Amino acid sequence: MIALWLIVIMLVGGIAAWLVAPLHRHASAWVAIAALATDFALALGLAVGPARTAAVTRIGAFFVNVAFPWIPRFGISFHLAMDGLSLVMILLTLFLGLVSVLVSWREITERIGFFHFNLLWTMAGVLGVFLAVDLFLFAFFWEVMLVPMYFIIALWGHEHRIVAAIKFFIFTQVSGLIMMVAIVGLVLAHWRATGTLTFDYFALLGTPLSRSAATWLMLGFLAAFLVKLPAVPFHTWLPDAHTEAPTAGSVILAGVLLKTGAYGLLRFVFPLFPDAAFRFAPIAMALGVVGILYGAVQAFGQTDLKRLVAYTSVSHLGFVLLGVFAWNELALQGAVTQMIAHGLSTGALFALAGLLQERIHTREMPRMGGFWAMAPRMGAMGLFFAIASLGLPGLGNFIGEFLVLLGAYQANAWLAAIAAFGLVASAAYALLLVQRVFHGPRRPELALPDLAPRELAVLGAMLVFLVWIGVYPQSLVDTVRPAILGMQHLVVSPPLLGRRG
Amino acid sequence: MSPADFTALSPILCVAGTAVGVMLSIAVRRHHGVACGLTVLGLLAALAALRWALPEVPVQVTPLFTVDRYALFYIGLILATTLGVVLFSHGYLAQRTDRPEEYYLLLLLATVGACALVAASQFASFFLGLELLSMALFALIAYPESGRVPVEAALKYLILAGAASAFLLFGMALIYAQLGTLAFAAMRAVAPSAGSPLMDLGLSMVLIGVGFKLAIVPFHMWTPDVYQGAPAPVTAYVATVSKGALFALLLRYFLQTAAGSAIPVVTGLGWIAVASMLAGNWLALLQPDVKRVLAYSSIAHLGYLLVAFLALGALAIEAVTFYLVFYLATMLAAFGIVTVLSGTGADAGKQGLEAYHGLFWRQPWLAASFTVVLLALAGIPLTLGFLAKFYVIVAAADRASWGLIGALVVGSAIGLYYYLRIVVVMYREPVGAQTVVVPPWPARLALIALTVFLVGFGIYPRPVIGLVQAAIGPEQAVWLVPGR
């Protein structure tokens, strides 16, 4: 039941935040914080409790499981389940949710109640995506999370927000619809083979499929996940959406929504279509490498601070794609660690960009410079998250990238070797960012107050988590390990129905 | 006719009786409230009579009508939709005309025609129902004669509908010449086993005639002008009841006569579906006027319906019926909102996006309701639209019609853009002095009911699915035996 409560608290919290808005300027923000903190505490309770004793069974390592019949006509149930992977993604989501509320404290001045409503409903959709183990329910949440996110970009974004929001919505909705078609195709194939009409993930595992059917259906799923991730030819929505969104929107987009794509690859593509996924792996890994390099080069060429950070996301998520399709334990651990670390470091960089824009009303780096002297605390934070982003050892991103490269090397040495160049490129853009924004001559014409205690606390918390993952990654690895072993188990040993039959 | 036959027909008789009652009441004393109230009561009585008729079905009432569960379900849907149109009409007419009473009379006559259509069991009653519906609609489109535009729209509809009827009659004649019978049930038995060119020609001409009324591409040219020119509640009626009844009949005719075995015709319909989805959505994209956007959007939705229709099996009946429930409710709500926001001046027919600018900050409930409607039309979850689209995809995937599904995906991608454009305009900051339109209470009641329906059953669709499945009785199983 706790899985259901996590979602319900977000939905109810969203409505409550909207209703209390007229009472006080920050009333809805406090309600949002309360709802997110409650959820975070619940999830943390799971992390220190049941998650530690999760056993790897034939269907994975799920320790939370709740199901109600929903649309029995099609064998659809409201089925939620949680394993270590879902849990860490949920913890990341809720933490970044809290960050988003806190960084929007002053930025959002209009329609505050509606803003927090949308924020919490996005969170609800994302939690649903990470928890759903009914394919219809998954597609349902996949699209539910888009609508409030669309409103966040379209209503509180910057100059070109409408175009960016519509582009974001169309890219993700259409790819989601293609996934829906693939889901229906898979379910019908399962129905013909077994006579049972069901959308349940566990029932659909090991559906016997012909080689071409498996490939086409997998491509349908990939359409949704590669657009969301984003992999390189499908990334064009991302720089616009990230740049035009308000700070909270950018933090959630980069920190959380992109991870749903990677999560989908891990949870659905490999376990449901193992053979097709392995056949596709070289192409996907190549796309990952292209993304790593292309994102880094593009980031290097940007003058808009948020756009730069957006392109670093393309680069970092390239490592995730590479790691997922290498599909060995090292690479998978690396991919998950990279997802968490990227969520924290990029989230923090977007938050900093937002705080800067709030103060000096521009995102153009040529109009910045010398900020270290004016705002030393901000400068120190900027430097920290920039070098985290470039993968300095001792911080989370290093662990992620290192493990991915190590695992990918076993799967495909050449691609791993090329991907390693991405680390060089990331050093270039990260240092460029610090140099342009914080060094150089002072600009006395700009008034730049340093970080307020609230802002310092938010960024400080993100800093602590990044250092923790960098220094003691074992805590994260242990939580995720049963889930990864469970999924690998599914892919390696064909269950009952005879996959290759 | 036995008493049981009368019981089975009682819903239609109720509506016809109400039409007479309204006419008499106008003869005695003109009063808007009385005419409207009588209409509402008559429709409610007809809805109640459905329950009474249910135990008697299936029954063949004269050679003209088959009253079965399928027919009763659609009669119920038509009556409920008409009730919604009446609720939206009251306030609209009260502001615009001194003589609104005959409007209800015409609306009831059109509804009798629509009900006759869904129960028709042969060509004669098919034509009878269709003409009754169309005749009443000509007058309705031009009803509050406040300018040239409605008259122009009515004339356009009259001429094109006349041409369509001519095609339809010719097609019926060709089929009759081949088969020697007008009854659908008998046609299956005598249909030629091999493809016959004359049969295919006849069938195609029937489909052209029906296509005009359904406004599917390439027979859609009249739609935007008529939708824009007609009074908004009449547009709602044309977009919902008239199309829904005809589509239900088309499905009955196609399956009962095993017309689906005519491969060239089915292929042609497939192309029509693709053209409707793509052209409808694309043209909607180019429209500055909300009424015209909805007109083209309804063309696209008929394309989606055809995709489900072309699955031509048990799942097709279910998917089409579910989709029609969604489509009728959503389009009714959409035009209901257009009705509420319609101006009264000379340019009352036009409704640019500016009428919706910042609507959410002036009238949050109205805007929220329109948001639900637009998201439902776009097929976004938490609304019935998502499930309707899901039903269509399942029906088409079951027949492995991947080409049609591909067109559907492309069509809805285009569709998203113009639905979202309207949504986002409603949530922008209001500019300048804005008037607040308070919807009259009947319209408000209908809008609340429709919005709750769309969201409530979007989240928990089991009752609707159950009802739709109940509409498919044992008689429909006969339709599904493959033709010779």
PDB file of C-alpha atoms in Angstrom, chain A residues 142-143 146 150 163-179 220-241 253, chain B residues 409 412-414 416-417 420:
ATOM      1  CA  TRP A 142       4.140   8.312 -18.819  1.00  0.00           C
ATOM      2  CA  GLU A 143       1.679  10.704 -20.422  1.00  0.00           C
ATOM      3  CA  LEU A 146       3.676  15.512 -19.382  1.00  0.00           C
ATOM      4  CA  TYR A 150       3.900  21.372 -20.125  1.00  0.00           C
ATOM      5  CA  VAL A 163       7.324  27.031 -28.656  1.00  0.00           C
ATOM      6  CA  ALA A 164       9.622  25.098 -26.334  1.00  0.00           C
ATOM      7  CA  ALA A 165       6.710  23.700 -24.339  1.00  0.00           C
ATOM      8  CA  ILE A 166       4.790  22.566 -27.403  1.00  0.00           C
ATOM      9  CA  LYS A 167       7.918  21.003 -28.889  1.00  0.00           C
ATOM     10  CA  PHE A 168       8.586  19.156 -25.651  1.00  0.00           C
ATOM     11  CA  PHE A 169       5.005  17.945 -25.441  1.00  0.00           C
ATOM     12  CA  ILE A 170       4.723  16.771 -29.038  1.00  0.00           C
ATOM     13  CA  PHE A 171       8.068  14.935 -29.018  1.00  0.00           C
ATOM     14  CA  THR A 172       7.302  13.052 -25.842  1.00  0.00           C
ATOM     15  CA  GLN A 173       3.609  12.460 -26.417  1.00  0.00           C
ATOM     16  CA  VAL A 174       4.041  11.087 -29.911  1.00  0.00           C
ATOM     17  CA  SER A 175       6.906   8.823 -28.913  1.00  0.00           C
ATOM     18  CA  GLY A 176       4.726   7.712 -26.002  1.00  0.00           C
ATOM     19  CA  LEU A 177       1.911   6.895 -28.415  1.00  0.00           C
ATOM     20  CA  ILE A 178       4.296   4.774 -30.471  1.00  0.00           C
ATOM     21  CA  MET A 179       5.217   2.951 -27.276  1.00  0.00           C
ATOM     22  CA  GLY A 220       8.393   0.989 -30.441  1.00  0.00           C
ATOM     23  CA  PHE A 221       9.506   1.038 -26.796  1.00  0.00           C
ATOM     24  CA  LEU A 222      12.857   2.534 -27.748  1.00  0.00           C
ATOM     25  CA  ALA A 223      11.116   5.397 -29.548  1.00  0.00           C
ATOM     26  CA  ALA A 224       9.706   6.616 -26.254  1.00  0.00           C
ATOM     27  CA  PHE A 225      12.795   6.002 -24.181  1.00  0.00           C
ATOM     28  CA  LEU A 226      15.396   7.332 -26.594  1.00  0.00           C
ATOM     29  CA  VAL A 227      13.440  10.535 -27.105  1.00  0.00           C
ATOM     30  CA  LYS A 228      13.116  11.005 -23.383  1.00  0.00           C
ATOM     31  CA  LEU A 229      16.716  10.098 -22.545  1.00  0.00           C
ATOM     32  CA  PRO A 230      17.555  11.767 -25.061  1.00  0.00           C
ATOM     33  CA  ALA A 231      19.782   9.900 -27.497  1.00  0.00           C
ATOM     34  CA  VAL A 232      21.334  12.046 -30.146  1.00  0.00           C
ATOM     35  CA  PRO A 233      19.146  12.188 -33.198  1.00  0.00           C
ATOM     36  CA  PHE A 234      16.088  12.632 -30.953  1.00  0.00           C
ATOM     37  CA  HIS A 235      17.469  15.269 -28.601  1.00  0.00           C
ATOM     38  CA  THR A 236      16.351  18.454 -30.345  1.00  0.00           C
ATOM     39  CA  TRP A 237      13.533  19.176 -27.922  1.00  0.00           C
ATOM     40  CA  LEU A 238      15.860  19.149 -24.939  1.00  0.00           C
ATOM     41  CA  PRO A 239      17.968  22.321 -25.267  1.00  0.00           C
ATOM     42  CA  ASP A 240      14.853  24.405 -25.915  1.00  0.00           C
ATOM     43  CA  ALA A 241      12.785  22.919 -23.125  1.00  0.00           C
ATOM     44  CA  LEU A 253      13.431  17.962 -16.465  1.00  0.00           C
TER      45      LEU A 253
ATOM     46  CA  VAL B 409      -0.051   8.410 -34.730  1.00  0.00           C
ATOM     47  CA  SER B 412      -2.630  12.848 -33.404  1.00  0.00           C
ATOM     48  CA  ALA B 413       0.839  14.401 -33.401  1.00  0.00           C
ATOM     49  CA  ILE B 414      -0.476  17.212 -35.588  1.00  0.00           C
ATOM     50  CA  LEU B 416      -1.720  17.944 -30.299  1.00  0.00           C
ATOM     51  CA  TYR B 417      -0.355  21.183 -31.639  1.00  0.00           C
ATOM     52  CA  LEU B 420      -2.414  22.795 -26.996  1.00  0.00           C
TER      53      LEU B 420
END
